[in-house]
Short mmCIF file of C-alpha atoms and ligand atoms in Angstrom, two decimals:
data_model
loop_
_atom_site.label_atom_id
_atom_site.label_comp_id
_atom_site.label_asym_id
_atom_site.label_seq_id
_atom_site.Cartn_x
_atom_site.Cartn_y
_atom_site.Cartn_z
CA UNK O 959 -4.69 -17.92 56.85
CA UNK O 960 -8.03 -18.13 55.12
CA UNK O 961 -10.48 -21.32 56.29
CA UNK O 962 -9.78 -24.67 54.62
CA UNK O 963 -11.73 -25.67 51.61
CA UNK O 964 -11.53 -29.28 51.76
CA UNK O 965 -11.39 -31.45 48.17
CA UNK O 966 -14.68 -33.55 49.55
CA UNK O 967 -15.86 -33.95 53.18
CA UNK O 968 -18.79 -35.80 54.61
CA UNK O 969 -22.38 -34.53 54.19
CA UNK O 970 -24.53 -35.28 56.41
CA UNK O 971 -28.25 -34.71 56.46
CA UNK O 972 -30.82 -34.58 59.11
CA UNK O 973 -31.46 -37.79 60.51
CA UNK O 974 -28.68 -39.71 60.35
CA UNK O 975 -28.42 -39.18 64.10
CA UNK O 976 -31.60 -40.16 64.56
CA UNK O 977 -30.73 -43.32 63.28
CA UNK O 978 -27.69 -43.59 65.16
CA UNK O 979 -29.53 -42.93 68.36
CA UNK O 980 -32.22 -45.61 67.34
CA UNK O 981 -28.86 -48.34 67.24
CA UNK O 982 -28.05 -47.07 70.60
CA UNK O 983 -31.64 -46.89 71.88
CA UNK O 984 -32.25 -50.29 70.73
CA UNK O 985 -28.27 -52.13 71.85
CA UNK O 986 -27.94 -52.80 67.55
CA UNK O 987 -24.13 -51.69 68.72
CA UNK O 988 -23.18 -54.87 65.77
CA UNK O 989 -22.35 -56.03 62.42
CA UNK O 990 -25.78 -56.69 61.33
CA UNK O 991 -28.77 -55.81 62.65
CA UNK O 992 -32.31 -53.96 61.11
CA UNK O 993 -30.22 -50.95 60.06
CA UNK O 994 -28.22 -53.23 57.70
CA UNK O 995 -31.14 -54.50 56.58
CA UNK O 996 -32.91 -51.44 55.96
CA UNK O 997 -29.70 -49.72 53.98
CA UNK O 998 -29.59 -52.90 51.95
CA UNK O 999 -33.19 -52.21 51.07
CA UNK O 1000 -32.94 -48.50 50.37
CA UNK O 1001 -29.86 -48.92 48.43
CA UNK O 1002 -31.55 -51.64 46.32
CA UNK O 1003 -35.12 -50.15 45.53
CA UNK O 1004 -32.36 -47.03 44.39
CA UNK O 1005 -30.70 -48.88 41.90
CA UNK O 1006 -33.26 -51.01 40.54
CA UNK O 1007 -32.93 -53.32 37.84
CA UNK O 1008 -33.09 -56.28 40.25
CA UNK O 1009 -29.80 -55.92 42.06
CA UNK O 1010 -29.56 -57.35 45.31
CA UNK O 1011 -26.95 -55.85 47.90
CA UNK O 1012 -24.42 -56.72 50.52
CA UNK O 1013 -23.57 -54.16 53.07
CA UNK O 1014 -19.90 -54.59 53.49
CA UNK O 1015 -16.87 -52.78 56.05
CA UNK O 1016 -15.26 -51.26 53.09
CA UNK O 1017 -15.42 -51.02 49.01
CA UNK O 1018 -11.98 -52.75 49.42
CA UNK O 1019 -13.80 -55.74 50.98
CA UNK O 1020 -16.15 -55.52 48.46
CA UNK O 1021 -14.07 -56.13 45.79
CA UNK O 1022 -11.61 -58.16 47.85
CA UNK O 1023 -15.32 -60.82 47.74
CA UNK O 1024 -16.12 -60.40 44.18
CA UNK O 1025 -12.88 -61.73 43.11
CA UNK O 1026 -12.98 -64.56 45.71
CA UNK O 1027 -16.95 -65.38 44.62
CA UNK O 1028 -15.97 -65.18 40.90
CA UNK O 1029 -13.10 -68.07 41.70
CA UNK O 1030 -9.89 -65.47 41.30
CA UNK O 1031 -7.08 -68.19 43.23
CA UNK O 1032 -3.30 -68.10 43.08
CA UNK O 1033 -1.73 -67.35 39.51
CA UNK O 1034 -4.50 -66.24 38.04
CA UNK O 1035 -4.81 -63.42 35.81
CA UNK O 1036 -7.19 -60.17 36.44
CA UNK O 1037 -7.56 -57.13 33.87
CA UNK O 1038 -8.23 -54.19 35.80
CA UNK O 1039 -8.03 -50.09 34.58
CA UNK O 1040 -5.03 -48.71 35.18
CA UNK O 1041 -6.03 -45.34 35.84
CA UNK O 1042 -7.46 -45.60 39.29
CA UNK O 1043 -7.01 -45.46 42.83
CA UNK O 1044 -5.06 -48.69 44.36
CA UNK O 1045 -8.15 -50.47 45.93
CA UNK O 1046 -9.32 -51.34 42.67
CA UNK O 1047 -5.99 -53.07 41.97
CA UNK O 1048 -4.91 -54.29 45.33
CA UNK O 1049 -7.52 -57.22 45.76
CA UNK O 1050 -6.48 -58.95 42.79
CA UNK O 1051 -2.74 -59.29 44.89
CA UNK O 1052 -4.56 -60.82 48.25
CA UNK O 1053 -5.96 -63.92 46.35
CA UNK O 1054 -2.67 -64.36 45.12
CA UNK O 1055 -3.47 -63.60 41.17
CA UNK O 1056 -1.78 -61.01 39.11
CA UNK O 1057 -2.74 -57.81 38.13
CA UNK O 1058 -2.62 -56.73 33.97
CA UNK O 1059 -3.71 -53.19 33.46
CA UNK O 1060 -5.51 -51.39 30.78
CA UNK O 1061 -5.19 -47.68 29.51
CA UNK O 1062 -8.29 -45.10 29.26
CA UNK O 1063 -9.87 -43.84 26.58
CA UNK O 1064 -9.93 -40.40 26.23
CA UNK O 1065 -13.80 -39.54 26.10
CA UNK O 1066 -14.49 -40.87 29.26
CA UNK O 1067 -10.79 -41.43 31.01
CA UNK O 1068 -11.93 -45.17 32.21
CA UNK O 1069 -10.98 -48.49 30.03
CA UNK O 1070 -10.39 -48.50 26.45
CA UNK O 1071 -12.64 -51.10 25.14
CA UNK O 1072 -10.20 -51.52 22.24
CA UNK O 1073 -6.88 -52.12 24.86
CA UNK O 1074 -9.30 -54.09 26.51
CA UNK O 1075 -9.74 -56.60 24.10
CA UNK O 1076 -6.09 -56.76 22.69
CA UNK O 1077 -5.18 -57.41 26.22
CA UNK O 1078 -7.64 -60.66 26.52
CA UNK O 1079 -6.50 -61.42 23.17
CA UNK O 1080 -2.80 -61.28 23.89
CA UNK O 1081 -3.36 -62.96 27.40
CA UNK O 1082 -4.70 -65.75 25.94
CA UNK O 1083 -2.48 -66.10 23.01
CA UNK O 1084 0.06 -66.23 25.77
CA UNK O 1085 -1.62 -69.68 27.39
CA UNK O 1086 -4.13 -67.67 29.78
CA UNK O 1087 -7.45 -66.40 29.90
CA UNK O 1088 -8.21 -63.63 32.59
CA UNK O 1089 -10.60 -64.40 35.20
CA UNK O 1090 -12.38 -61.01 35.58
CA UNK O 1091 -12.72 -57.71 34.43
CA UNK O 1092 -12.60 -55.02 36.95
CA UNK O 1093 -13.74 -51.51 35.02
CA UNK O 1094 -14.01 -47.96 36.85
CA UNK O 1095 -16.54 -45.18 36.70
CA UNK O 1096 -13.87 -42.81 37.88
CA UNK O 1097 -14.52 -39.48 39.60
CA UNK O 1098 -18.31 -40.43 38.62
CA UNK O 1099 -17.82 -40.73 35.00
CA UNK O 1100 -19.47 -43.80 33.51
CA UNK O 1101 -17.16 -45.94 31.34
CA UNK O 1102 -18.09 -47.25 27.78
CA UNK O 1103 -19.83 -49.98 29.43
CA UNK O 1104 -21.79 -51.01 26.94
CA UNK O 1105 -18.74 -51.91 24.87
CA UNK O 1106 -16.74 -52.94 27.94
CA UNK O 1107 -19.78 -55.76 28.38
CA UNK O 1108 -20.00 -56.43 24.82
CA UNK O 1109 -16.18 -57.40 25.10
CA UNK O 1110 -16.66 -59.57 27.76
CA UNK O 1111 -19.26 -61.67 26.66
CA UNK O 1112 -17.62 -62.26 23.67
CA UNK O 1113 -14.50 -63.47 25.52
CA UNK O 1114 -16.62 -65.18 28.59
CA UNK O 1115 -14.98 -62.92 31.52
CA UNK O 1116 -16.93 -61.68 33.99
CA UNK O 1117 -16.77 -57.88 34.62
CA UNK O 1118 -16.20 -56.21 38.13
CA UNK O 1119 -17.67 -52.46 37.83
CA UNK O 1120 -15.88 -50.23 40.43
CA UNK O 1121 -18.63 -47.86 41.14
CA UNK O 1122 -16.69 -46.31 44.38
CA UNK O 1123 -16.66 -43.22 43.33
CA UNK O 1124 -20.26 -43.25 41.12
CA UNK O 1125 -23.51 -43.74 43.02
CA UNK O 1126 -26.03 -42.03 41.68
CA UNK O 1127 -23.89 -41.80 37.83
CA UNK O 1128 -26.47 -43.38 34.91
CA UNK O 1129 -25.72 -44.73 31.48
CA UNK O 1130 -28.75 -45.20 29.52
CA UNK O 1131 -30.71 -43.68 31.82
CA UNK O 1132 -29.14 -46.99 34.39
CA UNK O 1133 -27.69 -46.76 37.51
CA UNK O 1134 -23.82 -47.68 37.22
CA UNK O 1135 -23.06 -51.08 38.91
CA UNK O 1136 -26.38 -52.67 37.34
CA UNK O 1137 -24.21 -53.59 34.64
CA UNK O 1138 -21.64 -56.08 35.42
CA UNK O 1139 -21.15 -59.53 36.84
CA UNK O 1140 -20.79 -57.74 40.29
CA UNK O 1141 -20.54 -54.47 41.28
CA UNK O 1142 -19.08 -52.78 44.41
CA UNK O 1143 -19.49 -49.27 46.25
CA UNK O 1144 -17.99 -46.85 48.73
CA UNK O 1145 -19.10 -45.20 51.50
CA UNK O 1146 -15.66 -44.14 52.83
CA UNK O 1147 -15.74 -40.32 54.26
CA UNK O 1148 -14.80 -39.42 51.21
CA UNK O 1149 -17.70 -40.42 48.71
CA UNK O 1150 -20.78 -38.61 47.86
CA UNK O 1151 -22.41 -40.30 50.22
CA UNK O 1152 -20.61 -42.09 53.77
CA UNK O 1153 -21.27 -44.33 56.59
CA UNK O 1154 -18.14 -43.24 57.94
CA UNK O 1155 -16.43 -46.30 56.30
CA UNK O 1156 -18.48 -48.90 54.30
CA UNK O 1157 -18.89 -50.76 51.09
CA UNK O 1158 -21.64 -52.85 49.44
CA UNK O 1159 -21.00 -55.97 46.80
CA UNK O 1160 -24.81 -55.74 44.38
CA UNK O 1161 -25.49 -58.33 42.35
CA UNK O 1162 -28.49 -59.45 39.90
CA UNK O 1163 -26.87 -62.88 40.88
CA UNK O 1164 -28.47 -63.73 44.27
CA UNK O 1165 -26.47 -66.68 44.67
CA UNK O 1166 -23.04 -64.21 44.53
CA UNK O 1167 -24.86 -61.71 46.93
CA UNK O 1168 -25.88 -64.93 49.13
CA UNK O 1169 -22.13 -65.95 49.11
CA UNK O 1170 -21.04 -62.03 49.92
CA UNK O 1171 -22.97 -62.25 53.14
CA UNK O 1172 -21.62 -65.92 54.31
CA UNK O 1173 -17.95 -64.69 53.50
CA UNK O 1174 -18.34 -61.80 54.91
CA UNK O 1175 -19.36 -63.02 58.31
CA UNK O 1176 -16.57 -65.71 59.11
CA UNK O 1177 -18.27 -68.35 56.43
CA UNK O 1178 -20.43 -69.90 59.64
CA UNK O 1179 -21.69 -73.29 57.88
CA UNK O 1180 -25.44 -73.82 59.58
CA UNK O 1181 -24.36 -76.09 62.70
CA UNK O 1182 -25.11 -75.43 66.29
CA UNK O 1183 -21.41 -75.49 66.64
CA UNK O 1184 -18.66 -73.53 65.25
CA UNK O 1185 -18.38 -75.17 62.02
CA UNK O 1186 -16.75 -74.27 58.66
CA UNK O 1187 -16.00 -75.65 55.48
CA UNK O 1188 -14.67 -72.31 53.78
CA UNK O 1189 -12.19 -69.46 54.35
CA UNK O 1190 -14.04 -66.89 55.66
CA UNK O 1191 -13.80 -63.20 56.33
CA UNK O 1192 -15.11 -60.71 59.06
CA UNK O 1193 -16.27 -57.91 56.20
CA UNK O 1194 -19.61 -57.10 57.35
CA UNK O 1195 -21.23 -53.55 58.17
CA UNK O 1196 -22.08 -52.91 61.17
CA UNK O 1197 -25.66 -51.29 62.24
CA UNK O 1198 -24.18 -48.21 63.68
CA UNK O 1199 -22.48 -47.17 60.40
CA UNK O 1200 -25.74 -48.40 58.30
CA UNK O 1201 -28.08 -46.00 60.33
CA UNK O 1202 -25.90 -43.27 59.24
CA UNK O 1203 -25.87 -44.72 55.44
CA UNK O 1204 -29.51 -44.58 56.36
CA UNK O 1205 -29.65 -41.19 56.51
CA UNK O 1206 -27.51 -40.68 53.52
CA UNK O 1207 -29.80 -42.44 50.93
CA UNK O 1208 -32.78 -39.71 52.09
CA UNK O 1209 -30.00 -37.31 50.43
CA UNK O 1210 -28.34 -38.77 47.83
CA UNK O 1211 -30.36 -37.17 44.84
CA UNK O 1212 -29.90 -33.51 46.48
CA UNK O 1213 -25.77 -34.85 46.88
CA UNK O 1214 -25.72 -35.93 43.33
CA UNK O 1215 -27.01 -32.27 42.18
CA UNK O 1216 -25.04 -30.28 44.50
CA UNK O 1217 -21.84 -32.00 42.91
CA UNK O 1218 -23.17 -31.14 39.67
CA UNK O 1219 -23.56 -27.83 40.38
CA UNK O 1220 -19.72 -27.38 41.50
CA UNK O 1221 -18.77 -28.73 37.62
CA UNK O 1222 -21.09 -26.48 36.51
CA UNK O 1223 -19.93 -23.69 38.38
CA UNK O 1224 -16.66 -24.72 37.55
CA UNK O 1225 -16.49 -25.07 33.94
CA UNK O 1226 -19.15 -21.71 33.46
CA UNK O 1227 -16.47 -20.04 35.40
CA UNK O 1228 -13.03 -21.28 33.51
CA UNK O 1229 -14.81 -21.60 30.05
CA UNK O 1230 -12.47 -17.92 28.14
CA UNK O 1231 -9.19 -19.82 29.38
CA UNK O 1232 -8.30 -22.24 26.54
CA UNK O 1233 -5.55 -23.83 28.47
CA UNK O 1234 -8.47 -25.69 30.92
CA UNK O 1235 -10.38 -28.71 29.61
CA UNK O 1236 -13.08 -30.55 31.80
CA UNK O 1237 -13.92 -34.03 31.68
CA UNK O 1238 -17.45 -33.48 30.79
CA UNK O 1239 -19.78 -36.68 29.59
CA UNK O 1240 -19.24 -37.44 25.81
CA UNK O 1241 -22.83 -37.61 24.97
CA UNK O 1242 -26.31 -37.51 26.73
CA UNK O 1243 -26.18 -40.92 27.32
CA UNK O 1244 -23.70 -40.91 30.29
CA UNK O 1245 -24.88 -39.11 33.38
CA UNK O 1246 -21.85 -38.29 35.74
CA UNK O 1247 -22.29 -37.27 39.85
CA UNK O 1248 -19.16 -35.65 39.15
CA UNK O 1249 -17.81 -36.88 42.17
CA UNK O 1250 -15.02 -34.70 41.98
CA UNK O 1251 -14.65 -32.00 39.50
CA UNK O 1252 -10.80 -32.64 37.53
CA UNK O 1253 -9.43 -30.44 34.91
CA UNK O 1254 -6.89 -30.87 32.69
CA UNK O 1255 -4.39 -28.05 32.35
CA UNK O 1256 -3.19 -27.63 29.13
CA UNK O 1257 -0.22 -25.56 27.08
CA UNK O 1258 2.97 -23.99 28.41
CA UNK O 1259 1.75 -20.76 30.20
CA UNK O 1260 1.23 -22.66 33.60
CA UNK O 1261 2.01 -26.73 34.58
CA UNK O 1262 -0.66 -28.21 36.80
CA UNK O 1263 2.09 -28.32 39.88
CA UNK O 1264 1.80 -24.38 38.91
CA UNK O 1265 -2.28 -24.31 39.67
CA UNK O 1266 -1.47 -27.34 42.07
CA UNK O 1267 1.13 -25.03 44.27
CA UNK O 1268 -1.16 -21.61 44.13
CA UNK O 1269 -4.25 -23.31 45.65
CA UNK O 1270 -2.50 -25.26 48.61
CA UNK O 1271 -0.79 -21.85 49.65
CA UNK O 1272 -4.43 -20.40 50.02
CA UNK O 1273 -5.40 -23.31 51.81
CA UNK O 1274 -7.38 -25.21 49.92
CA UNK O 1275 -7.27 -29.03 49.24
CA UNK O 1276 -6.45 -29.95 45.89
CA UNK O 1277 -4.71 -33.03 44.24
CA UNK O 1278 -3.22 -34.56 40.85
CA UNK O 1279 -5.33 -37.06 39.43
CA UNK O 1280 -4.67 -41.00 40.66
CA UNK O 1281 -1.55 -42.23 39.58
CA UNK O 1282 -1.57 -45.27 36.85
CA UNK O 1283 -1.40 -48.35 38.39
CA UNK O 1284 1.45 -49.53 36.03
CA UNK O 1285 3.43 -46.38 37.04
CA UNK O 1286 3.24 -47.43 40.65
CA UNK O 1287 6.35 -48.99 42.48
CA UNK O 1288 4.32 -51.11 44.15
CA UNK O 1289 2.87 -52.72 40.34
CA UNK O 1290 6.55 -52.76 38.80
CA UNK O 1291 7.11 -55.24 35.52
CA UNK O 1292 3.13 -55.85 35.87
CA UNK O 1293 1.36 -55.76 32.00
CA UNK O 1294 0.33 -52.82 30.05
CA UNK O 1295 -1.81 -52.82 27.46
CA UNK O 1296 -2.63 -49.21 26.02
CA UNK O 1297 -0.43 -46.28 24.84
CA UNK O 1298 -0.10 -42.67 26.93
CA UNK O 1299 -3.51 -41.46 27.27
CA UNK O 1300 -3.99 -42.17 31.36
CA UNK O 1301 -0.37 -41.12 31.44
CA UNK O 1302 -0.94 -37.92 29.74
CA UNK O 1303 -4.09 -37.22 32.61
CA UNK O 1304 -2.23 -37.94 35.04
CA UNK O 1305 0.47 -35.11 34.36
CA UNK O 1306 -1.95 -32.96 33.35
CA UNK O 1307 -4.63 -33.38 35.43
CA UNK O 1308 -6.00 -31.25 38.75
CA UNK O 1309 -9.18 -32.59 40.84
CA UNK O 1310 -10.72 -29.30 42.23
CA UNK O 1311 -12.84 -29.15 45.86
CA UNK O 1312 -15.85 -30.76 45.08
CA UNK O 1313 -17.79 -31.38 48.38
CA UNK O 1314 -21.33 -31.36 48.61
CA UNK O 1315 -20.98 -28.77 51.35
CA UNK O 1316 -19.42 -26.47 49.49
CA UNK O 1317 -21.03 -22.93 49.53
CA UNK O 1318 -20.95 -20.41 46.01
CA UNK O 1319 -18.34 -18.33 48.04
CA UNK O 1320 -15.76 -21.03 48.82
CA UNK O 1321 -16.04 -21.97 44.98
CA UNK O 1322 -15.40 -18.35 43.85
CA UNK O 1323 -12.31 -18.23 46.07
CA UNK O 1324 -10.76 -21.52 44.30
CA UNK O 1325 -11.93 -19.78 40.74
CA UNK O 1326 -10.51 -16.35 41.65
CA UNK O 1327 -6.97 -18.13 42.50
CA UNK O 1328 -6.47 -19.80 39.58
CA UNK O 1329 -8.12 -16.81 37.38
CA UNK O 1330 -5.65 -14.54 38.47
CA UNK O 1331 -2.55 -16.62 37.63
CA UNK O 1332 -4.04 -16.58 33.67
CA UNK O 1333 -5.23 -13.06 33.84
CA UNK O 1334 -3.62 -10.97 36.55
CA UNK O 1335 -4.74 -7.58 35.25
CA UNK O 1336 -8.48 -8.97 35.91
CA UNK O 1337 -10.24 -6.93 38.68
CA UNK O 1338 -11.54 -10.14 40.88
CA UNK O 1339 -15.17 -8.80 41.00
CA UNK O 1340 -16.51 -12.18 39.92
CA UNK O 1341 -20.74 -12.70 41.50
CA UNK O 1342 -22.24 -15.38 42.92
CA UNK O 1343 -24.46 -15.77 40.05
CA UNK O 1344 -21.69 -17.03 37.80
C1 LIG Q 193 -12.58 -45.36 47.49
C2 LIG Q 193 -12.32 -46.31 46.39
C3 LIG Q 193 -12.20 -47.69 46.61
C4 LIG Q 193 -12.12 -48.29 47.97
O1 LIG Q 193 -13.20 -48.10 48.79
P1 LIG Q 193 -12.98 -48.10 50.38
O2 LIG Q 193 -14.38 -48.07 50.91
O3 LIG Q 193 -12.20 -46.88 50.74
O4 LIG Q 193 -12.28 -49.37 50.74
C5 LIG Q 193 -12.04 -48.52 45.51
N1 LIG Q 193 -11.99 -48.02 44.27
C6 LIG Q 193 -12.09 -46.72 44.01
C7 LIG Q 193 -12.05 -46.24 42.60
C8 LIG Q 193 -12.24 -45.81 45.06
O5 LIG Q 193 -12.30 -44.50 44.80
#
């Protein structure tokens, strides 16, 4: 059986131990602490634009706060793309609100400003407004955010960005999750960069990133005693975890061109087969990490499952694209606003190993297996230079 290639596995640099062993060194073994502090910092002076962050357990929490500090209660409504992983959607069910989902556009495969906007129409036609947006950068890609926030300031809804999966992406020459209301960010083992597990709420708002930090640590009004006078949550990072986001940041810009580099590799390699479309960035204003590589497989001569079924048998870690949220069981009778495009990626779609770890060779094995299912007769003498 030939080693596993792995669709994204943590990176990690040379000092995050260092910083671990400083927590140790130093009994931070807590939520908070100087390494929180210091990952805060780092991750703010790299996004600029006068965010201010909140170093959070997970992106879940993250979002799970944003709807709570942006007044999301019981029966509400919340917009939120339906092409993306569950996290996004599953927040908007804890504060008791319900979830109406959007379709992608097909340049970027996040929210269609245009369903966008017939769904706040609609919504309100219907007797309610939404309370937030929540849009996705997914697998990297930056949405049409400047039409997503043109939308929403005509309508007065505040947008959520989901930048999970993009740290690092640009629009404008911007860092994705500078653009909304509030943003939020992973650091789960999968993501370009990890603290193990980890999130972070950002904000221009420093009141909302004020309010992140007292939710997040059980709402403790200022009283010598235990006192509280709101619901609160135990959601914050602890300084272990931040010393190896720590480490991480002193990385992220080589991360961000390694990925790169697999898409490039990827689409150099697969660019005679007409059947295999990338999602590449519709003009040179988006800037994608490319997080994870996805193709779309195309015509009749082989189905994704087809591609899908080859790789796993050589051991290596591949998947369909996320499932619609209003295909999911779980989001049954839930709103739709859009037509078959995130359908249509979904079916179609394959997201390739992408790690930052990933060496020329192990990306020339994935090529070579799906090369010879379109081109058997081909003598496999592909070079590392390709
Ligand atoms: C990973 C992810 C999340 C959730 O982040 P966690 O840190 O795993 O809780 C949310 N949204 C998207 C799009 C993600 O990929």
């Amino acid at each position: 059986m030939n080693p596993k290639i792995w669709l994204s596995s943590p990176h990690m640099g040379d000092h995050e131990l260092a910083y671990v062993q400083e927590a140790f060194a130093t009994n931070w073994i807590a939520p908070l602490g100087p390494h929180v502090n210091g990952f805060e910092q780092d991750l703010q002076t790299f996004l600029g634009e006068g965010v201010e962050v909140a170093a959070l357990s997970s992106g879940t929490a993250a979002l799970h706060l944003a709807l709570v500090i942006l007044g999301v209660r019981a029966g509400d409504e919340v917009i939120c793309q339906s092409m993306t992983f569950a996290a996004s959607a599953n927040p908007i069910v804890y504060q008791g609100a319900a979830p109406i989902f959007v379709d992608s556009e097909s340049d970027t495969w996040n929210m269609c400003p245009q369903f966008l906007e017939l769904a706040i129409t609609d919504r309100i036609r219907l007797g309610k407004k939404p309370k937030a947006i929540i849009v996705v950068h997914l697998y990297g890609m930056p949405a049409q955010i400047e039409e997503i926030m043109y939308v929403s300031r005509k309508y007065d809804i505040p947008v959520i960005e989901d930048a999970a999966e993009a740290l690092g992406s640009t629009y404008g020459g911007r860092q994705v999750g500078t653009f909304g209301d509030i943003a939020i960010f992973s650091f789960n083992g999968n993501k370009i960069i990890t603290t193990s597990g980890g999130g972070a709420l950002v904000s221009a708002n420093i009141d909302y990133v004020a309010k992140a930090r007292f939710l997040a640590t059980q709402a403790l009004d200022p009283a010598p005693h235990y006192q509280h006078s709101h619901i609160g949550y135990n959601y914050r990072m602890s300084n272990v975890c931040a010393g190896i986001g720590r480490g991480q940041m002193e990385v992220l810009p080589q991360r961000v061109l390694q990925r790169r580099h697999n898409f490039n590799y990827y689409l150099q390699a697969f660019q005679d087969v007409p059947e295999i479309r990338f999602g590449i960035e519709p003009s040179p204003h988006y800037y994608s990490n490319h997080w994870l590589t996805v193709m779309q497989v195309e015509g009749d001569r082989f189905t994704r499952e087809a591609l899908r079924l080859s790789l796993t048998a050589d051991n290596i870690d591949c998947r369909p694209l996320w499932k619609p949220m209003h295909l999911q069981p779980v989001f049954e009778g839930a709103p739709y606003y859009g037509y078959d495009t995130c359908e249509t990626l979904f079916n179609t779609g394959l997201c390739l190993p992408s790690g930052s770890n990933l060496t020329d060779e192990d990306l020339l094995r994935v090529v070579s297996i799906i090369r010879a299912l379109y081109y058997p007769a081909e003598l496999i003498h592909l070079t590392k230079s390709i």
